[in-house]
C-alpha cells in the first residue's frame, strides 16, 4: 500500500456526497484510505456498503440496528451532511465531493460579500475550515461554470481563497481519459501551497461505443418502422466524438426549424436521436430512468444495457449494483467517470507529494 512520503502514513480521504463511491474506487485503487463517508440516499448507501464494506471495514464499524436495517447514525458513514458537526469528522489529507450546485443568497450579494450559508458548498467550506485538508478535490456539472451568470463558481473560488487555499479549475471530458463517453465535468482543486497544473494530466485516446458493447444481453431493440437512419454521407463525427446517424419517427422541434433539416441532430429531442457505435456515447444522464440513448450498430437500433452503462463510466465488472434497474440508471448517471478521476488523483499525488 502506498504511503504518504512525508510522514510514512497512508494518504487518507473523505467521500462527501458519495453516491455509489466513484471517488472511493478511483482513490483507493491508488492506495488512499477512505476514513469518512457522507451520503443520505438509502439506495446509494446500500450499494456503497455492498461494495466497500470488505475493503474499508472501519467506516462501517457499528453493527446493524436490531431492526436488521443498516444503522444510519454510524459516525463514519454519515447521512445528511448538514446535520454533521465538522469537528467530529476524522482528519484527512484529501476532501472529495461532487456537491449539488445551488445559487448563493442575494442578500449576501447586496451586502457586498457572498453568502453561502444554507447551501451544501457551505458545509464543504465548514469542514475545510475545521479539518484543513491538504487537498480539496471537487467535481461538478459543466454548468457550474455558467450557473447564476458565473457567480456561483466565482464565489466558490473566492471562499476557498479567503480561507487560505489556492484554487484551480478546468472543464475535463471523460472521453479524453480512455472512455467511450462525451461527459464534460468541472474539476476544482484547492491546496494551500500551490495551484494545480492541469496540463500535466495524462490523457488517453477515447474509446468508441462499439468497444464496450456486450454481445448478448436483454437488449431493448427499436422496431425498424419506428426510426429513420439518415444516408451515410450525412453522418458526421462531431467534435464531441458523437456520430448522429438517425432518429426516432417522432415529431421534430417546431420553433426555428427549416424544412428538410431532419438530418441535423439538433432538430430532434435528445431521447429521439440515434448515435452510431463508431463514435462516442452522449453523457449518461441521471434523470433518464428508463434507459439510455439509442445506438445503431449497422443492423439494429437499441439502448445500452445497465451493465454497458457501468462499463461506460469505468466501473469494474465486479461492482455490485442495486437490484432495482431504475436506481441503477439514476446512480450511474449521477456518478463520476472513474478513469478521469483516477487520472486527476494520480496528478494530485504527484504534484502535492501525497
Ligand atoms: C452528483 S451525486 C455524487 C455521486 C458520486 N460522486 C458518485 O461517484 O457516485 C450527489 C450525491 O449527493 C447526495 N446528497 C445530496 N444532498 C446530501 C446531503 N445533504 N447529505 C448527504 N448526501 C447528500 C445525493 O444523494 C447524491 O447521491
GROMACS .gro file of C-alpha atoms and ligand atoms in nm:
model
  381
    1UNK     CA    1   0.000   0.000   0.000
    2UNK     CA    2   0.134   0.344  -0.099
    3UNK     CA    3   0.217   0.566   0.194
    4UNK     CA    4   0.242   0.939   0.232
    5UNK     CA    5   0.608   1.006   0.174
    6UNK     CA    6   0.631   1.295   0.417
    7UNK     CA    7   0.513   1.109   0.729
    8UNK     CA    8   0.509   0.742   0.636
    9UNK     CA    9   0.131   0.719   0.684
   10UNK     CA   10  -0.129   0.615   0.429
   11UNK     CA   11  -0.295   0.905   0.244
   12UNK     CA   12  -0.650   0.946   0.373
   13UNK     CA   13  -0.961   1.090   0.211
   14UNK     CA   14  -1.322   1.162   0.289
   15UNK     CA   15  -1.601   1.094   0.039
   16UNK     CA   16  -1.875   1.359   0.062
   17UNK     CA   17  -2.194   1.331  -0.148
   18UNK     CA   18  -2.054   0.987  -0.206
   19UNK     CA   19  -2.326   0.835  -0.427
   20UNK     CA   20  -2.215   0.482  -0.511
   21UNK     CA   21  -1.849   0.560  -0.450
   22UNK     CA   22  -1.688   0.665  -0.778
   23UNK     CA   23  -1.425   0.869  -0.592
   24UNK     CA   24  -1.370   0.584  -0.348
   25UNK     CA   25  -1.287   0.345  -0.631
   26UNK     CA   26  -1.051   0.585  -0.804
   27UNK     CA   27  -0.858   0.685  -0.492
   28UNK     CA   28  -0.841   0.352  -0.311
   29UNK     CA   29  -0.710   0.191  -0.629
   30UNK     CA   30  -0.408   0.421  -0.589
   31UNK     CA   31  -0.352   0.332  -0.226
   32UNK     CA   32  -0.552   0.601  -0.043
   33UNK     CA   33  -0.766   0.508   0.256
   34UNK     CA   34  -1.124   0.629   0.299
   35UNK     CA   35  -1.186   0.744   0.659
   36UNK     CA   36  -1.530   0.904   0.632
   37UNK     CA   37  -1.834   0.897   0.402
   38UNK     CA   38  -2.148   1.107   0.378
   39UNK     CA   39  -2.446   1.008   0.163
   40UNK     CA   40  -2.810   1.040   0.263
   41UNK     CA   41  -2.982   0.837  -0.008
   42UNK     CA   42  -3.064   0.491   0.129
   43UNK     CA   43  -3.034   0.315  -0.207
   44UNK     CA   44  -2.688   0.461  -0.269
   45UNK     CA   45  -2.584   0.376   0.086
   46UNK     CA   46  -2.679   0.013   0.036
   47UNK     CA   47  -2.471  -0.009  -0.285
   48UNK     CA   48  -2.181   0.171  -0.116
   49UNK     CA   49  -2.187  -0.072   0.174
   50UNK     CA   50  -2.212  -0.378  -0.053
   51UNK     CA   51  -1.903  -0.267  -0.240
   52UNK     CA   52  -1.674  -0.120   0.022
   53UNK     CA   53  -1.752  -0.299   0.348
   54UNK     CA   54  -1.494  -0.569   0.287
   55UNK     CA   55  -1.213  -0.330   0.190
   56UNK     CA   56  -1.292  -0.039   0.427
   57UNK     CA   57  -1.447  -0.215   0.728
   58UNK     CA   58  -1.367   0.069   0.970
   59UNK     CA   59  -1.616   0.308   0.808
   60UNK     CA   60  -1.895   0.060   0.878
   61UNK     CA   61  -1.788  -0.014   1.233
   62UNK     CA   62  -2.123  -0.008   1.408
   63UNK     CA   63  -2.342  -0.314   1.392
   64UNK     CA   64  -2.672  -0.302   1.202
   65UNK     CA   65  -2.962  -0.192   1.426
   66UNK     CA   66  -3.190  -0.452   1.582
   67UNK     CA   67  -3.444  -0.398   1.303
   68UNK     CA   68  -3.191  -0.564   1.073
   69UNK     CA   69  -3.160  -0.247   0.863
   70UNK     CA   70  -2.826  -0.074   0.835
   71UNK     CA   71  -2.786   0.181   1.110
   72UNK     CA   72  -2.766   0.527   0.954
   73UNK     CA   73  -2.623   0.708   1.253
   74UNK     CA   74  -2.283   0.549   1.221
   75UNK     CA   75  -2.037   0.829   1.280
   76UNK     CA   76  -1.805   0.740   0.993
   77UNK     CA   77  -2.078   0.660   0.742
   78UNK     CA   78  -2.294   0.965   0.787
   79UNK     CA   79  -2.621   1.056   0.623
   80UNK     CA   80  -2.720   1.421   0.582
   81UNK     CA   81  -2.401   1.627   0.583
   82UNK     CA   82  -2.587   1.936   0.703
   83UNK     CA   83  -2.651   1.755   1.034
   84UNK     CA   84  -2.285   1.675   1.092
   85UNK     CA   85  -2.061   1.873   1.325
   86UNK     CA   86  -1.742   1.920   1.117
   87UNK     CA   87  -1.528   1.867   1.429
   88UNK     CA   88  -1.648   1.506   1.451
   89UNK     CA   89  -1.505   1.424   1.108
   90UNK     CA   90  -1.166   1.249   1.118
   91UNK     CA   91  -0.857   1.433   0.996
   92UNK     CA   92  -0.783   1.360   0.631
   93UNK     CA   93  -0.547   1.457   0.351
   94UNK     CA   94  -0.798   1.486   0.066
   95UNK     CA   95  -1.159   1.605   0.077
   96UNK     CA   96  -1.354   1.465  -0.221
   97UNK     CA   97  -1.701   1.571  -0.320
   98UNK     CA   98  -1.946   1.632  -0.600
   99UNK     CA   99  -2.183   1.866  -0.419
  100UNK     CA  100  -2.511   1.973  -0.585
  101UNK     CA  101  -2.478   2.327  -0.725
  102UNK     CA  102  -2.713   2.583  -0.574
  103UNK     CA  103  -2.730   2.960  -0.611
  104UNK     CA  104  -2.594   3.167  -0.326
  105UNK     CA  105  -2.802   3.419  -0.137
  106UNK     CA  106  -2.885   3.752  -0.295
  107UNK     CA  107  -2.874   3.921   0.046
  108UNK     CA  108  -2.505   3.835   0.068
  109UNK     CA  109  -2.456   3.991  -0.273
  110UNK     CA  110  -2.627   4.311  -0.162
  111UNK     CA  111  -2.406   4.335   0.140
  112UNK     CA  112  -2.107   4.308  -0.092
  113UNK     CA  113  -1.997   3.956   0.002
  114UNK     CA  114  -2.103   3.608  -0.090
  115UNK     CA  115  -2.345   3.440   0.145
  116UNK     CA  116  -2.307   3.065   0.103
  117UNK     CA  117  -2.500   2.978   0.419
  118UNK     CA  118  -2.775   2.719   0.370
  119UNK     CA  119  -2.603   2.564   0.067
  120UNK     CA  120  -2.415   2.237   0.054
  121UNK     CA  121  -2.098   2.416  -0.051
  122UNK     CA  122  -2.119   2.596   0.284
  123UNK     CA  123  -2.089   2.256   0.454
  124UNK     CA  124  -1.786   2.169   0.242
  125UNK     CA  125  -1.633   2.501   0.344
  126UNK     CA  126  -1.703   2.449   0.714
  127UNK     CA  127  -1.542   2.103   0.703
  128UNK     CA  128  -1.243   2.253   0.523
  129UNK     CA  129  -1.208   2.523   0.790
  130UNK     CA  130  -1.235   2.271   1.073
  131UNK     CA  131  -1.014   1.998   0.929
  132UNK     CA  132  -0.772   2.183   0.697
  133UNK     CA  133  -0.726   1.901   0.445
  134UNK     CA  134  -0.420   1.926   0.229
  135UNK     CA  135  -0.619   1.899  -0.095
  136UNK     CA  136  -0.982   1.971  -0.188
  137UNK     CA  137  -1.096   1.767  -0.490
  138UNK     CA  138  -1.437   1.873  -0.621
  139UNK     CA  139  -1.632   1.754  -0.924
  140UNK     CA  140  -1.943   1.910  -1.066
  141UNK     CA  141  -2.152   1.953  -1.379
  142UNK     CA  142  -2.003   2.172  -1.651
  143UNK     CA  143  -2.294   2.410  -1.600
  144UNK     CA  144  -2.144   2.521  -1.268
  145UNK     CA  145  -1.923   2.749  -1.477
  146UNK     CA  146  -2.230   2.934  -1.608
  147UNK     CA  147  -2.456   2.895  -1.304
  148UNK     CA  148  -2.606   3.225  -1.185
  149UNK     CA  149  -2.414   3.411  -1.456
  150UNK     CA  150  -2.079   3.266  -1.343
  151UNK     CA  151  -2.125   3.397  -0.991
  152UNK     CA  152  -2.161   3.057  -0.819
  153UNK     CA  153  -1.815   2.942  -0.936
  154UNK     CA  154  -1.662   3.280  -0.857
  155UNK     CA  155  -1.796   3.266  -0.502
  156UNK     CA  156  -1.675   2.908  -0.450
  157UNK     CA  157  -1.322   3.000  -0.558
  158UNK     CA  158  -1.328   3.324  -0.357
  159UNK     CA  159  -1.445   3.150  -0.040
  160UNK     CA  160  -1.169   2.892  -0.068
  161UNK     CA  161  -0.915   3.171  -0.131
  162UNK     CA  162  -1.045   3.352   0.179
  163UNK     CA  163  -0.953   3.058   0.400
  164UNK     CA  164  -0.605   3.031   0.255
  165UNK     CA  165  -0.642   2.788  -0.037
  166UNK     CA  166  -0.512   2.845  -0.387
  167UNK     CA  167  -0.768   2.721  -0.639
  168UNK     CA  168  -0.751   2.578  -0.990
  169UNK     CA  169  -1.030   2.453  -1.211
  170UNK     CA  170  -1.085   2.310  -1.556
  171UNK     CA  171  -1.361   2.152  -1.762
  172UNK     CA  172  -1.248   1.799  -1.844
  173UNK     CA  173  -1.410   1.544  -2.072
  174UNK     CA  174  -1.430   1.174  -1.983
  175UNK     CA  175  -1.365   1.084  -2.348
  176UNK     CA  176  -1.012   1.224  -2.314
  177UNK     CA  177  -0.936   0.966  -2.047
  178UNK     CA  178  -0.996   0.647  -2.245
  179UNK     CA  179  -1.371   0.615  -2.202
  180UNK     CA  180  -1.636   0.599  -2.476
  181UNK     CA  181  -1.843   0.881  -2.326
  182UNK     CA  182  -1.864   1.251  -2.406
  183UNK     CA  183  -1.905   1.373  -2.046
  184UNK     CA  184  -1.783   1.720  -1.958
  185UNK     CA  185  -1.737   1.800  -1.592
  186UNK     CA  186  -1.574   2.078  -1.397
  187UNK     CA  187  -1.293   1.977  -1.164
  188UNK     CA  188  -1.187   2.216  -0.888
  189UNK     CA  189  -0.868   2.154  -0.692
  190UNK     CA  190  -0.753   2.358  -0.393
  191UNK     CA  191  -0.432   2.349  -0.192
  192UNK     CA  192  -0.264   2.595   0.042
  193UNK     CA  193   0.074   2.600  -0.125
  194UNK     CA  194   0.027   2.586  -0.497
  195UNK     CA  195  -0.216   2.575  -0.782
  196UNK     CA  196  -0.282   2.251  -0.965
  197UNK     CA  197  -0.126   2.210  -1.309
  198UNK     CA  198  -0.395   2.054  -1.527
  199UNK     CA  199  -0.158   2.045  -1.826
  200UNK     CA  200   0.026   1.752  -1.665
  201UNK     CA  201  -0.279   1.521  -1.678
  202UNK     CA  202  -0.219   1.205  -1.874
  203UNK     CA  203  -0.485   1.181  -2.141
  204UNK     CA  204  -0.579   0.871  -2.336
  205UNK     CA  205  -0.748   0.826  -2.670
  206UNK     CA  206  -1.123   0.793  -2.650
  207UNK     CA  207  -1.283   0.450  -2.677
  208UNK     CA  208  -1.579   0.401  -2.911
  209UNK     CA  209  -1.926   0.276  -2.817
  210UNK     CA  210  -1.855  -0.049  -3.004
  211UNK     CA  211  -1.563  -0.121  -2.768
  212UNK     CA  212  -1.787  -0.151  -2.462
  213UNK     CA  213  -2.084  -0.339  -2.611
  214UNK     CA  214  -2.187  -0.681  -2.488
  215UNK     CA  215  -2.253  -0.949  -2.747
  216UNK     CA  216  -2.555  -1.084  -2.565
  217UNK     CA  217  -2.799  -0.934  -2.323
  218UNK     CA  218  -3.155  -0.833  -2.261
  219UNK     CA  219  -3.148  -0.567  -2.535
  220UNK     CA  220  -3.421  -0.310  -2.576
  221UNK     CA  221  -3.449  -0.309  -2.957
  222UNK     CA  222  -3.638  -0.047  -3.158
  223UNK     CA  223  -3.875  -0.166  -3.431
  224UNK     CA  224  -3.744  -0.057  -3.777
  225UNK     CA  225  -4.076   0.110  -3.854
  226UNK     CA  226  -4.018   0.345  -3.559
  227UNK     CA  227  -3.691   0.500  -3.675
  228UNK     CA  228  -3.510   0.650  -3.974
  229UNK     CA  229  -3.140   0.608  -4.048
  230UNK     CA  230  -3.017   0.905  -4.250
  231UNK     CA  231  -2.797   0.849  -4.561
  232UNK     CA  232  -2.444   0.755  -4.458
  233UNK     CA  233  -2.286   1.050  -4.641
  234UNK     CA  234  -2.464   1.278  -4.393
  235UNK     CA  235  -2.317   1.109  -4.084
  236UNK     CA  236  -2.056   1.340  -3.944
  237UNK     CA  237  -1.836   1.287  -3.641
  238UNK     CA  238  -1.899   1.585  -3.417
  239UNK     CA  239  -1.623   1.745  -3.213
  240UNK     CA  240  -1.766   1.562  -2.912
  241UNK     CA  241  -1.698   1.232  -3.090
  242UNK     CA  242  -2.071   1.159  -3.134
  243UNK     CA  243  -2.195   1.035  -3.471
  244UNK     CA  244  -2.561   1.126  -3.521
  245UNK     CA  245  -2.697   0.875  -3.771
  246UNK     CA  246  -3.073   0.872  -3.733
  247UNK     CA  247  -3.378   0.949  -3.528
  248UNK     CA  248  -3.696   0.802  -3.395
  249UNK     CA  249  -4.001   0.878  -3.607
  250UNK     CA  250  -4.141   1.132  -3.365
  251UNK     CA  251  -4.236   1.491  -3.424
  252UNK     CA  252  -3.939   1.728  -3.450
  253UNK     CA  253  -3.888   2.064  -3.287
  254UNK     CA  254  -4.102   2.330  -3.450
  255UNK     CA  255  -3.952   2.662  -3.343
  256UNK     CA  256  -3.694   2.794  -3.590
  257UNK     CA  257  -3.664   2.464  -3.777
  258UNK     CA  258  -3.623   2.493  -4.154
  259UNK     CA  259  -3.778   2.237  -4.393
  260UNK     CA  260  -3.560   1.938  -4.490
  261UNK     CA  261  -3.331   1.961  -4.187
  262UNK     CA  262  -3.422   1.619  -4.045
  263UNK     CA  263  -3.059   1.512  -4.087
  264UNK     CA  264  -2.947   1.759  -3.819
  265UNK     CA  265  -2.930   1.620  -3.468
  266UNK     CA  266  -3.042   1.941  -3.300
  267UNK     CA  267  -3.392   1.932  -3.452
  268UNK     CA  268  -3.459   1.607  -3.268
  269UNK     CA  269  -3.512   1.593  -2.895
  270UNK     CA  270  -3.218   1.423  -2.723
  271UNK     CA  271  -3.401   1.095  -2.637
  272UNK     CA  272  -3.505   1.056  -3.003
  273UNK     CA  273  -3.156   1.079  -3.150
  274UNK     CA  274  -2.971   0.769  -3.263
  275UNK     CA  275  -2.591   0.750  -3.248
  276UNK     CA  276  -2.359   0.523  -3.445
  277UNK     CA  277  -2.134   0.289  -3.248
  278UNK     CA  278  -1.813   0.404  -3.421
  279UNK     CA  279  -1.840   0.725  -3.220
  280UNK     CA  280  -1.870   0.814  -2.851
  281UNK     CA  281  -2.185   0.794  -2.640
  282UNK     CA  282  -2.359   1.109  -2.510
  283UNK     CA  283  -2.337   1.190  -2.138
  284UNK     CA  284  -2.525   0.937  -1.929
  285UNK     CA  285  -2.791   1.146  -1.759
  286UNK     CA  286  -2.911   1.093  -1.403
  287UNK     CA  287  -3.268   1.192  -1.478
  288UNK     CA  288  -3.325   0.936  -1.752
  289UNK     CA  289  -3.463   0.646  -1.553
  290UNK     CA  290  -3.596   0.426  -1.830
  291UNK     CA  291  -3.275   0.351  -2.011
  292UNK     CA  292  -3.021   0.528  -2.222
  293UNK     CA  293  -2.995   0.682  -2.566
  294UNK     CA  294  -3.044   0.484  -2.883
  295UNK     CA  295  -2.743   0.341  -3.062
  296UNK     CA  296  -2.709   0.187  -3.410
  297UNK     CA  297  -2.464  -0.090  -3.488
  298UNK     CA  298  -2.531  -0.113  -3.861
  299UNK     CA  299  -2.803  -0.373  -3.808
  300UNK     CA  300  -3.024  -0.282  -3.513
  301UNK     CA  301  -3.112   0.021  -3.302
  302UNK     CA  302  -3.107  -0.043  -2.928
  303UNK     CA  303  -3.025   0.113  -2.593
  304UNK     CA  304  -2.726   0.036  -2.375
  305UNK     CA  305  -2.794  -0.221  -2.105
  306UNK     CA  306  -2.733  -0.140  -1.738
  307UNK     CA  307  -2.405  -0.333  -1.750
  308UNK     CA  308  -2.287  -0.137  -2.052
  309UNK     CA  309  -2.366   0.192  -1.876
  310UNK     CA  310  -2.146   0.090  -1.581
  311UNK     CA  311  -1.869  -0.002  -1.823
  312UNK     CA  312  -1.907   0.336  -1.994
  313UNK     CA  313  -1.833   0.505  -1.660
  314UNK     CA  314  -1.534   0.279  -1.598
  315UNK     CA  315  -1.681   0.068  -1.317
  316UNK     CA  316  -1.531  -0.281  -1.283
  317UNK     CA  317  -1.728  -0.590  -1.377
  318UNK     CA  318  -1.719  -0.698  -1.012
  319UNK     CA  319  -1.914  -0.388  -0.898
  320UNK     CA  320  -2.226  -0.486  -0.703
  321UNK     CA  321  -2.514  -0.282  -0.846
  322UNK     CA  322  -2.855  -0.208  -0.698
  323UNK     CA  323  -3.117  -0.476  -0.764
  324UNK     CA  324  -3.351  -0.202  -0.883
  325UNK     CA  325  -3.295  -0.114  -1.252
  326UNK     CA  326  -3.433   0.240  -1.220
  327UNK     CA  327  -3.196   0.308  -0.927
  328UNK     CA  328  -2.909   0.162  -1.129
  329UNK     CA  329  -2.959   0.407  -1.416
  330UNK     CA  330  -3.002   0.701  -1.179
  331UNK     CA  331  -2.695   0.610  -0.975
  332UNK     CA  332  -2.463   0.555  -1.269
  333UNK     CA  333  -2.579   0.878  -1.433
  334UNK     CA  334  -2.500   1.066  -1.111
  335UNK     CA  335  -2.163   0.904  -1.068
  336UNK     CA  336  -1.820   1.011  -1.183
  337UNK     CA  337  -1.628   0.867  -1.479
  338UNK     CA  338  -1.373   0.666  -1.282
  339UNK     CA  339  -1.079   0.684  -1.532
  340UNK     CA  340  -1.099   1.064  -1.534
  341UNK     CA  341  -1.099   1.088  -1.153
  342UNK     CA  342  -0.812   0.838  -1.143
  343UNK     CA  343  -0.605   1.049  -1.382
  344UNK     CA  344  -0.666   1.364  -1.177
  345UNK     CA  345  -0.585   1.191  -0.849
  346UNK     CA  346  -0.262   1.050  -0.997
  347UNK     CA  347  -0.151   1.409  -1.058
  348UNK     CA  348  -0.277   1.528  -0.718
  349UNK     CA  349  -0.047   1.270  -0.559
  350UNK     CA  350   0.238   1.373  -0.782
  351UNK     CA  351   0.201   1.750  -0.751
  352UNK     CA  352   0.121   1.762  -0.378
  353UNK     CA  353   0.355   1.485  -0.276
  354UNK     CA  354   0.089   1.262  -0.117
  355LIG     C1  355  -2.390   1.400  -0.806
  355LIG     S1  356  -2.415   1.280  -0.683
  355LIG     C2  357  -2.248   1.233  -0.649
  355LIG     C3  358  -2.216   1.094  -0.695
  355LIG     C4  359  -2.080   1.041  -0.658
  355LIG     N1  360  -1.971   1.131  -0.688
  355LIG     C5  361  -2.054   0.905  -0.723
  355LIG     O1  362  -1.948   0.880  -0.776
  355LIG     O2  363  -2.145   0.820  -0.723
  355LIG     C6  364  -2.456   1.378  -0.541
  355LIG     C7  365  -2.496   1.294  -0.421
  355LIG     O3  366  -2.513   1.381  -0.308
  355LIG     C8  367  -2.612   1.324  -0.225
  355LIG     N2  368  -2.659   1.428  -0.134
  355LIG     C9  369  -2.731   1.538  -0.165
  355LIG     N3  370  -2.755   1.611  -0.054
  355LIG    C10  371  -2.695   1.549   0.050
  355LIG    C11  372  -2.683   1.577   0.190
  355LIG     N4  373  -2.740   1.684   0.244
  355LIG     N5  374  -2.611   1.493   0.267
  355LIG    C12  375  -2.553   1.382   0.213
  355LIG     N6  376  -2.563   1.349   0.081
  355LIG    C13  377  -2.632   1.432   0.001
  355LIG    C14  378  -2.716   1.272  -0.324
  355LIG     O4  379  -2.797   1.172  -0.265
  355LIG    C15  380  -2.628   1.220  -0.438
  355LIG     O5  381  -2.604   1.081  -0.426
   0.00000   0.00000   0.00000
